[in-house]
mmCIF file with all atom_site columns, C-alpha atoms in Angstrom:
data_model
loop_
_atom_site.group_PDB
_atom_site.id
_atom_site.type_symbol
_atom_site.label_atom_id
_atom_site.label_alt_id
_atom_site.label_comp_id
_atom_site.label_asym_id
_atom_site.label_entity_id
_atom_site.label_seq_id
_atom_site.pdbx_PDB_ins_code
_atom_site.Cartn_x
_atom_site.Cartn_y
_atom_site.Cartn_z
_atom_site.occupancy
_atom_site.B_iso_or_equiv
_atom_site.pdbx_formal_charge
_atom_site.auth_seq_id
_atom_site.auth_comp_id
_atom_site.auth_asym_id
_atom_site.auth_atom_id
_atom_site.pdbx_PDB_model_num
ATOM 1   C CA . ALA A 1 1   ? 60.608  89.995  107.034 1.00 54.00 ? 1   ALA A CA 1
ATOM 2   C CA . VAL A 1 2   ? 62.298  91.632  110.016 1.00 57.00 ? 2   VAL A CA 1
ATOM 3   C CA . ALA A 1 3   ? 62.421  88.332  111.922 1.00 64.00 ? 3   ALA A CA 1
ATOM 4   C CA . ALA A 1 4   ? 64.036  86.604  108.944 1.00 62.00 ? 4   ALA A CA 1
ATOM 5   C CA . CYS A 1 5   ? 66.652  89.365  108.754 1.00 61.00 ? 5   CYS A CA 1
ATOM 6   C CA . GLN A 1 6   ? 67.359  89.084  112.474 1.00 60.00 ? 6   GLN A CA 1
ATOM 7   C CA . ASP A 1 7   ? 67.878  85.342  112.027 1.00 65.00 ? 7   ASP A CA 1
ATOM 8   C CA . ALA A 1 8   ? 70.208  85.995  109.085 1.00 60.00 ? 8   ALA A CA 1
ATOM 9   C CA . LEU A 1 9   ? 72.254  88.458  111.142 1.00 59.00 ? 9   LEU A CA 1
ATOM 10  C CA . ALA A 1 10  ? 72.796  85.892  113.902 1.00 63.00 ? 10  ALA A CA 1
ATOM 11  C CA . ARG A 1 11  ? 75.521  84.265  111.768 1.00 63.00 ? 11  ARG A CA 1
ATOM 12  C CA . PRO A 1 12  ? 78.409  85.881  109.838 1.00 66.00 ? 12  PRO A CA 1
ATOM 13  C CA . VAL A 1 13  ? 77.224  87.716  106.736 1.00 66.00 ? 13  VAL A CA 1
ATOM 14  C CA . PRO A 1 14  ? 79.406  88.449  103.672 1.00 70.00 ? 14  PRO A CA 1
ATOM 15  C CA . ARG A 1 15  ? 80.004  92.127  102.937 1.00 69.00 ? 15  ARG A CA 1
ATOM 16  C CA . ARG A 1 16  ? 77.908  92.204  99.744  1.00 71.00 ? 16  ARG A CA 1
ATOM 17  C CA . HIS A 1 17  ? 74.959  90.586  101.488 1.00 73.00 ? 17  HIS A CA 1
ATOM 18  C CA . LEU A 1 18  ? 75.330  92.920  104.440 1.00 76.00 ? 18  LEU A CA 1
ATOM 19  C CA . VAL A 1 19  ? 75.101  95.979  102.177 1.00 78.00 ? 19  VAL A CA 1
ATOM 20  C CA . ALA A 1 20  ? 72.095  94.552  100.303 1.00 79.00 ? 20  ALA A CA 1
ATOM 21  C CA . LEU A 1 21  ? 70.367  93.629  103.557 1.00 75.00 ? 21  LEU A CA 1
ATOM 22  C CA . TYR A 1 22  ? 70.983  97.108  104.976 1.00 77.00 ? 22  TYR A CA 1
ATOM 23  C CA . ALA A 1 23  ? 69.497  98.686  101.853 1.00 78.00 ? 23  ALA A CA 1
ATOM 24  C CA . ALA A 1 24  ? 66.497  96.339  101.934 1.00 77.00 ? 24  ALA A CA 1
ATOM 25  C CA . MET A 1 25  ? 65.715  97.319  105.518 1.00 74.00 ? 25  MET A CA 1
ATOM 26  C CA . ALA A 1 26  ? 65.115  100.914 104.403 1.00 73.00 ? 26  ALA A CA 1
ATOM 27  C CA . ARG A 1 27  ? 61.942  99.752  102.650 1.00 73.00 ? 27  ARG A CA 1
ATOM 28  C CA . VAL A 1 28  ? 60.504  97.908  105.666 1.00 70.00 ? 28  VAL A CA 1
ATOM 29  C CA . GLY A 1 29  ? 59.689  100.990 107.698 1.00 68.00 ? 29  GLY A CA 1
ATOM 30  C CA . GLU A 1 30  ? 60.286  101.878 111.326 1.00 70.00 ? 30  GLU A CA 1
ATOM 31  C CA . SER A 1 31  ? 61.220  98.356  112.401 1.00 69.00 ? 31  SER A CA 1
ATOM 32  C CA . GLY A 1 32  ? 63.661  98.247  109.486 1.00 73.00 ? 32  GLY A CA 1
ATOM 33  C CA . ALA A 1 33  ? 65.299  101.449 110.696 1.00 73.00 ? 33  ALA A CA 1
ATOM 34  C CA . GLU A 1 34  ? 65.790  99.878  114.124 1.00 76.00 ? 34  GLU A CA 1
ATOM 35  C CA . LEU A 1 35  ? 67.372  96.838  112.522 1.00 75.00 ? 35  LEU A CA 1
ATOM 36  C CA . GLN A 1 36  ? 69.592  99.114  110.406 1.00 77.00 ? 36  GLN A CA 1
ATOM 37  C CA . ALA A 1 37  ? 70.789  100.798 113.586 1.00 78.00 ? 37  ALA A CA 1
ATOM 38  C CA . GLN A 1 38  ? 71.667  97.370  114.974 1.00 77.00 ? 38  GLN A CA 1
ATOM 39  C CA . MET A 1 39  ? 73.534  96.505  111.765 1.00 78.00 ? 39  MET A CA 1
ATOM 40  C CA . VAL A 1 40  ? 75.859  99.532  111.788 1.00 79.00 ? 40  VAL A CA 1
ATOM 41  C CA . PRO A 1 41  ? 78.407  97.956  114.188 1.00 80.00 ? 41  PRO A CA 1
ATOM 42  C CA . MET A 1 42  ? 78.673  94.996  111.795 1.00 78.00 ? 42  MET A CA 1
ATOM 43  C CA . PHE A 1 43  ? 80.402  97.277  109.291 1.00 79.00 ? 43  PHE A CA 1
ATOM 44  C CA . LYS A 1 44  ? 83.358  97.718  111.645 1.00 81.00 ? 44  LYS A CA 1
ATOM 45  C CA . GLY A 1 45  ? 86.432  96.390  109.891 1.00 80.00 ? 45  GLY A CA 1
ATOM 46  C CA . GLN A 1 46  ? 84.557  96.073  106.591 1.00 80.00 ? 46  GLN A CA 1
ATOM 47  C CA . TRP A 1 47  ? 84.948  99.593  105.190 1.00 81.00 ? 47  TRP A CA 1
ATOM 48  C CA . HIS A 1 48  ? 88.285  98.915  103.507 1.00 82.00 ? 48  HIS A CA 1
ATOM 49  C CA . ARG A 1 49  ? 86.722  96.018  101.566 1.00 83.00 ? 49  ARG A CA 1
ATOM 50  C CA . MET A 1 50  ? 83.843  98.062  100.189 1.00 85.00 ? 50  MET A CA 1
ATOM 51  C CA . SER A 1 51  ? 83.628  99.449  96.711  1.00 86.00 ? 51  SER A CA 1
ATOM 52  C CA . PRO A 1 52  ? 82.372  102.955 95.916  1.00 86.00 ? 52  PRO A CA 1
ATOM 53  C CA . ALA A 1 53  ? 79.109  101.373 94.718  1.00 86.00 ? 53  ALA A CA 1
ATOM 54  C CA . ASP A 1 54  ? 78.620  99.721  98.130  1.00 87.00 ? 54  ASP A CA 1
ATOM 55  C CA . ILE A 1 55  ? 79.179  103.041 99.879  1.00 84.00 ? 55  ILE A CA 1
ATOM 56  C CA . GLN A 1 56  ? 76.749  104.826 97.584  1.00 83.00 ? 56  GLN A CA 1
ATOM 57  C CA . THR A 1 57  ? 74.158  102.127 98.268  1.00 84.00 ? 57  THR A CA 1
ATOM 58  C CA . LEU A 1 58  ? 74.575  102.456 102.034 1.00 83.00 ? 58  LEU A CA 1
ATOM 59  C CA . PHE A 1 59  ? 74.316  106.225 102.169 1.00 81.00 ? 59  PHE A CA 1
ATOM 60  C CA . ARG A 1 60  ? 71.568  106.659 99.584  1.00 81.00 ? 60  ARG A CA 1
ATOM 61  C CA . CYS A 1 61  ? 69.134  104.011 100.807 1.00 80.00 ? 61  CYS A CA 1
ATOM 62  C CA . GLY A 1 62  ? 68.049  105.883 103.917 1.00 75.00 ? 62  GLY A CA 1
ATOM 63  C CA . GLY A 1 63  ? 68.310  104.921 107.545 1.00 72.00 ? 63  GLY A CA 1
ATOM 64  C CA . PRO A 1 64  ? 70.530  106.130 110.387 1.00 75.00 ? 64  PRO A CA 1
ATOM 65  C CA . VAL A 1 65  ? 73.049  108.100 108.334 1.00 78.00 ? 65  VAL A CA 1
ATOM 66  C CA . GLU A 1 66  ? 74.587  109.699 111.416 1.00 81.00 ? 66  GLU A CA 1
ATOM 67  C CA . GLN A 1 67  ? 75.575  106.311 112.866 1.00 82.00 ? 67  GLN A CA 1
ATOM 68  C CA . LEU A 1 68  ? 76.917  105.169 109.500 1.00 81.00 ? 68  LEU A CA 1
ATOM 69  C CA . THR A 1 69  ? 78.920  108.367 109.182 1.00 81.00 ? 69  THR A CA 1
ATOM 70  C CA . GLU A 1 70  ? 80.472  107.944 112.624 1.00 83.00 ? 70  GLU A CA 1
ATOM 71  C CA . ALA A 1 71  ? 81.402  104.339 111.878 1.00 82.00 ? 71  ALA A CA 1
ATOM 72  C CA . ALA A 1 72  ? 82.886  105.228 108.497 1.00 82.00 ? 72  ALA A CA 1
ATOM 73  C CA . VAL A 1 73  ? 84.901  108.253 109.612 1.00 81.00 ? 73  VAL A CA 1
ATOM 74  C CA . THR A 1 74  ? 86.674  106.274 112.330 1.00 81.00 ? 74  THR A CA 1
ATOM 75  C CA . GLU A 1 75  ? 88.075  103.870 109.725 1.00 79.00 ? 75  GLU A CA 1
ATOM 76  C CA . LEU A 1 76  ? 88.677  106.326 106.886 1.00 78.00 ? 76  LEU A CA 1
ATOM 77  C CA . SER A 1 77  ? 92.401  106.655 107.520 1.00 76.00 ? 77  SER A CA 1
ATOM 78  C CA . GLY A 1 78  ? 92.923  102.879 107.136 1.00 79.00 ? 78  GLY A CA 1
ATOM 79  C CA . ILE A 1 79  ? 91.399  102.624 103.666 1.00 82.00 ? 79  ILE A CA 1
ATOM 80  C CA . LYS A 1 80  ? 94.000  101.967 100.972 1.00 82.00 ? 80  LYS A CA 1
ATOM 81  C CA . ASN A 1 81  ? 91.700  102.005 97.929  1.00 84.00 ? 81  ASN A CA 1
ATOM 82  C CA . LEU A 1 82  ? 91.658  105.585 96.703  1.00 86.00 ? 82  LEU A CA 1
ATOM 83  C CA . ALA A 1 83  ? 88.225  105.395 95.044  1.00 86.00 ? 83  ALA A CA 1
ATOM 84  C CA . THR A 1 84  ? 86.672  103.979 98.226  1.00 85.00 ? 84  THR A CA 1
ATOM 85  C CA . ALA A 1 85  ? 88.287  106.695 100.353 1.00 85.00 ? 85  ALA A CA 1
ATOM 86  C CA . VAL A 1 86  ? 86.982  109.421 98.037  1.00 84.00 ? 86  VAL A CA 1
ATOM 87  C CA . ALA A 1 87  ? 83.471  107.930 98.035  1.00 83.00 ? 87  ALA A CA 1
ATOM 88  C CA . LEU A 1 88  ? 83.483  107.774 101.834 1.00 83.00 ? 88  LEU A CA 1
ATOM 89  C CA . ALA A 1 89  ? 84.802  111.316 102.158 1.00 81.00 ? 89  ALA A CA 1
ATOM 90  C CA . ALA A 1 90  ? 82.158  112.511 99.708  1.00 80.00 ? 90  ALA A CA 1
ATOM 91  C CA . HIS A 1 91  ? 79.223  110.789 101.385 1.00 78.00 ? 91  HIS A CA 1
ATOM 92  C CA . THR A 1 92  ? 80.234  111.465 104.970 1.00 78.00 ? 92  THR A CA 1
ATOM 93  C CA . GLY A 1 93  ? 81.437  115.015 104.394 1.00 73.00 ? 93  GLY A CA 1
ATOM 94  C CA . ALA A 1 94  ? 84.478  114.110 106.466 1.00 67.00 ? 94  ALA A CA 1
ATOM 95  C CA . ASP A 1 95  ? 87.467  116.375 106.460 1.00 64.00 ? 95  ASP A CA 1
ATOM 96  C CA . ALA A 1 96  ? 89.817  113.547 105.600 1.00 60.00 ? 96  ALA A CA 1
ATOM 97  C CA . ALA A 1 97  ? 91.324  115.541 102.798 1.00 60.00 ? 97  ALA A CA 1
ATOM 98  C CA . PRO A 1 98  ? 94.970  115.448 103.976 1.00 74.00 ? 98  PRO A CA 1
ATOM 99  C CA . GLU A 1 99  ? 95.258  111.653 103.721 1.00 75.00 ? 99  GLU A CA 1
ATOM 100 C CA . VAL A 1 100 ? 93.267  111.408 100.514 1.00 79.00 ? 100 VAL A CA 1
ATOM 101 C CA . VAL A 1 101 ? 94.968  114.396 98.861  1.00 80.00 ? 101 VAL A CA 1
ATOM 102 C CA . ALA A 1 102 ? 98.350  112.856 99.695  1.00 82.00 ? 102 ALA A CA 1
ATOM 103 C CA . ALA A 1 103 ? 97.225  109.618 98.043  1.00 83.00 ? 103 ALA A CA 1
ATOM 104 C CA . VAL A 1 104 ? 95.954  111.543 95.011  1.00 83.00 ? 104 VAL A CA 1
ATOM 105 C CA . ALA A 1 105 ? 99.386  113.142 94.611  1.00 83.00 ? 105 ALA A CA 1
ATOM 106 C CA . ASN A 1 106 ? 100.870 109.694 93.900  1.00 84.00 ? 106 ASN A CA 1
ATOM 107 C CA . ALA A 1 107 ? 97.986  108.177 91.938  1.00 86.00 ? 107 ALA A CA 1
ATOM 108 C CA . GLY A 1 108 ? 98.100  107.005 88.356  1.00 86.00 ? 108 GLY A CA 1
ATOM 109 C CA . HIS A 1 109 ? 96.102  108.261 85.387  1.00 86.00 ? 109 HIS A CA 1
ATOM 110 C CA . ASP A 1 110 ? 93.258  105.721 85.588  1.00 88.00 ? 110 ASP A CA 1
ATOM 111 C CA . GLN A 1 111 ? 92.811  106.191 89.334  1.00 88.00 ? 111 GLN A CA 1
ATOM 112 C CA . LEU A 1 112 ? 92.739  109.961 88.932  1.00 88.00 ? 112 LEU A CA 1
ATOM 113 C CA . ILE A 1 113 ? 90.011  109.801 86.309  1.00 88.00 ? 113 ILE A CA 1
ATOM 114 C CA . ARG A 1 114 ? 87.925  107.628 88.632  1.00 88.00 ? 114 ARG A CA 1
ATOM 115 C CA . VAL A 1 115 ? 88.562  109.954 91.588  1.00 86.00 ? 115 VAL A CA 1
ATOM 116 C CA . ASP A 1 116 ? 87.547  112.988 89.541  1.00 86.00 ? 116 ASP A CA 1
ATOM 117 C CA . SER A 1 117 ? 84.370  111.237 88.436  1.00 85.00 ? 117 SER A CA 1
ATOM 118 C CA . LEU A 1 118 ? 83.484  110.215 92.002  1.00 84.00 ? 118 LEU A CA 1
ATOM 119 C CA . ALA A 1 119 ? 84.132  113.707 93.310  1.00 81.00 ? 119 ALA A CA 1
ATOM 120 C CA . ALA A 1 120 ? 82.007  115.255 90.575  1.00 81.00 ? 120 ALA A CA 1
ATOM 121 C CA . ARG A 1 121 ? 79.081  112.927 91.364  1.00 78.00 ? 121 ARG A CA 1
ATOM 122 C CA . SER A 1 122 ? 79.319  113.267 95.117  1.00 76.00 ? 122 SER A CA 1
ATOM 123 C CA . PRO A 1 123 ? 76.146  114.322 96.922  1.00 69.00 ? 123 PRO A CA 1
ATOM 124 C CA . LYS A 1 124 ? 77.837  116.770 99.275  1.00 60.00 ? 124 LYS A CA 1
ATOM 125 C CA . GLY A 1 125 ? 79.810  119.713 98.009  1.00 63.00 ? 125 GLY A CA 1
ATOM 126 C CA . SER A 1 126 ? 82.055  119.905 101.052 1.00 71.00 ? 126 SER A CA 1
ATOM 127 C CA . ASP A 1 127 ? 85.375  121.690 100.997 1.00 75.00 ? 127 ASP A CA 1
ATOM 128 C CA . ALA A 1 128 ? 87.174  118.363 101.444 1.00 75.00 ? 128 ALA A CA 1
ATOM 129 C CA . VAL A 1 129 ? 85.622  116.893 98.300  1.00 79.00 ? 129 VAL A CA 1
ATOM 130 C CA . GLN A 1 130 ? 86.353  120.047 96.325  1.00 81.00 ? 130 GLN A CA 1
ATOM 131 C CA . GLU A 1 131 ? 89.952  119.935 97.515  1.00 83.00 ? 131 GLU A CA 1
ATOM 132 C CA . ILE A 1 132 ? 90.248  116.282 96.478  1.00 83.00 ? 132 ILE A CA 1
ATOM 133 C CA . ALA A 1 133 ? 88.775  117.061 93.050  1.00 84.00 ? 133 ALA A CA 1
ATOM 134 C CA . ARG A 1 134 ? 91.121  120.027 92.629  1.00 86.00 ? 134 ARG A CA 1
ATOM 135 C CA . ALA A 1 135 ? 94.134  117.886 93.562  1.00 87.00 ? 135 ALA A CA 1
ATOM 136 C CA . ALA A 1 136 ? 93.036  115.127 91.159  1.00 88.00 ? 136 ALA A CA 1
ATOM 137 C CA . ARG A 1 137 ? 92.581  117.547 88.245  1.00 88.00 ? 137 ARG A CA 1
ATOM 138 C CA . THR A 1 138 ? 95.913  119.230 88.953  1.00 90.00 ? 138 THR A CA 1
ATOM 139 C CA . ARG A 1 139 ? 97.684  115.871 89.058  1.00 90.00 ? 139 ARG A CA 1
ATOM 140 C CA . LEU A 1 140 ? 95.945  114.774 85.834  1.00 88.00 ? 140 LEU A CA 1
ATOM 141 C CA . TRP A 1 141 ? 97.062  117.964 84.099  1.00 87.00 ? 141 TRP A CA 1
ATOM 142 C CA . ARG A 1 142 ? 100.655 117.448 85.265  1.00 88.00 ? 142 ARG A CA 1
ATOM 143 C CA . LEU A 1 143 ? 100.600 113.850 84.057  1.00 87.00 ? 143 LEU A CA 1
ATOM 144 C CA . VAL A 1 144 ? 99.442  115.024 80.644  1.00 82.00 ? 144 VAL A CA 1
ATOM 145 C CA . LEU A 1 145 ? 102.181 117.643 80.507  1.00 82.00 ? 145 LEU A CA 1
ATOM 146 C CA . GLU A 1 146 ? 104.865 115.210 81.672  1.00 83.00 ? 146 GLU A CA 1
ATOM 147 C CA . LYS A 1 147 ? 103.862 112.573 79.155  1.00 77.00 ? 147 LYS A CA 1
ATOM 148 C CA . PRO A 1 148 ? 106.454 112.299 76.413  1.00 72.00 ? 148 PRO A CA 1
ATOM 149 C CA . SER A 1 149 ? 105.361 113.699 73.095  1.00 63.00 ? 149 SER A CA 1
ATOM 150 C CA . PRO A 1 150 ? 104.451 111.132 70.480  1.00 63.00 ? 150 PRO A CA 1
ATOM 151 C CA . GLU A 1 151 ? 107.209 110.214 68.106  1.00 61.00 ? 151 GLU A CA 1
ATOM 152 C CA . PHE A 1 152 ? 106.288 111.321 64.662  1.00 58.00 ? 152 PHE A CA 1
ATOM 153 C CA . ASN A 1 153 ? 107.204 109.450 61.527  1.00 58.00 ? 153 ASN A CA 1
ATOM 154 C CA . GLN A 1 154 ? 110.479 110.938 60.362  1.00 60.00 ? 154 GLN A CA 1
ATOM 155 C CA . THR A 1 155 ? 110.194 109.494 56.857  1.00 65.00 ? 155 THR A CA 1
ATOM 156 C CA . VAL A 1 156 ? 109.771 112.150 54.217  1.00 62.00 ? 156 VAL A CA 1
ATOM 157 C CA . ALA A 1 157 ? 106.663 111.908 52.105  1.00 64.00 ? 157 ALA A CA 1
ATOM 158 C CA . THR A 1 158 ? 108.574 111.257 48.893  1.00 72.00 ? 158 THR A CA 1
ATOM 159 C CA . GLY A 1 159 ? 105.632 111.185 46.517  1.00 74.00 ? 159 GLY A CA 1
ATOM 160 C CA . PHE A 1 160 ? 104.318 114.581 47.527  1.00 71.00 ? 160 PHE A CA 1
ATOM 161 C CA . THR A 1 161 ? 107.839 116.030 47.694  1.00 70.00 ? 161 THR A CA 1
ATOM 162 C CA . THR A 1 162 ? 108.583 114.835 44.157  1.00 74.00 ? 162 THR A CA 1
ATOM 163 C CA . TYR A 1 163 ? 105.330 116.361 42.952  1.00 73.00 ? 163 TYR A CA 1
ATOM 164 C CA . LEU A 1 164 ? 106.226 119.696 44.545  1.00 72.00 ? 164 LEU A CA 1
ATOM 165 C CA . LEU A 1 165 ? 109.721 119.656 43.061  1.00 72.00 ? 165 LEU A CA 1
ATOM 166 C CA . ARG A 1 166 ? 108.413 118.952 39.586  1.00 74.00 ? 166 ARG A CA 1
ATOM 167 C CA . ARG A 1 167 ? 105.737 121.590 39.902  1.00 72.00 ? 167 ARG A CA 1
ATOM 168 C CA . GLU A 1 168 ? 108.122 124.241 41.186  1.00 66.00 ? 168 GLU A CA 1
ATOM 169 C CA . ALA A 1 169 ? 111.018 123.406 38.896  1.00 62.00 ? 169 ALA A CA 1
ATOM 170 C CA . PRO A 1 170 ? 111.660 125.948 36.188  1.00 64.00 ? 170 PRO A CA 1
ATOM 171 C CA . ARG A 1 171 ? 110.485 124.594 32.893  1.00 63.00 ? 171 ARG A CA 1
ATOM 172 C CA . SER A 1 172 ? 112.371 125.066 29.762  1.00 61.00 ? 172 SER A CA 1
ATOM 173 C CA . ARG A 1 173 ? 110.789 125.486 26.436  1.00 61.00 ? 173 ARG A CA 1
ATOM 174 C CA . TRP A 1 174 ? 111.871 122.024 25.307  1.00 62.00 ? 174 TRP A CA 1
ATOM 175 C CA . GLY A 1 175 ? 111.020 119.846 28.252  1.00 53.00 ? 175 GLY A CA 1
#
């Protein structure tokens, strides 16, 4: 299995296959860990294309986490996808909060909900992740407060109003 993986790595590998292959090597054993260590440089320039699910797969499958962390932290500032940046910051424990918090300050409602969810499910409770979650919740609250109030129907409920007027009207003896 290791020889087949080494042959597969001799040619360019798509990002999805690279992540799956890295995760599969965790099950092989010691030789798989060596191959994982050789695969880490292949992620250079690929971090900005990864989804949060890819990052969770990489960091939760086992293997040389320290090498993965070093490779990821060097490219963290170049990641434009907010959810990917939060997932990387959460899994690496990197103090990349200034860039990510600045991006959270300009994020939309849907992105903020995803960021809050990723921060809540992060494996490391670092100060950076807590700061990102705090910034996301604060921004969400401000968005809710800034949202214009719903326009209510200004039409008077005529049937109920007529009923009240008839009920409250003074009644004469004849009518």
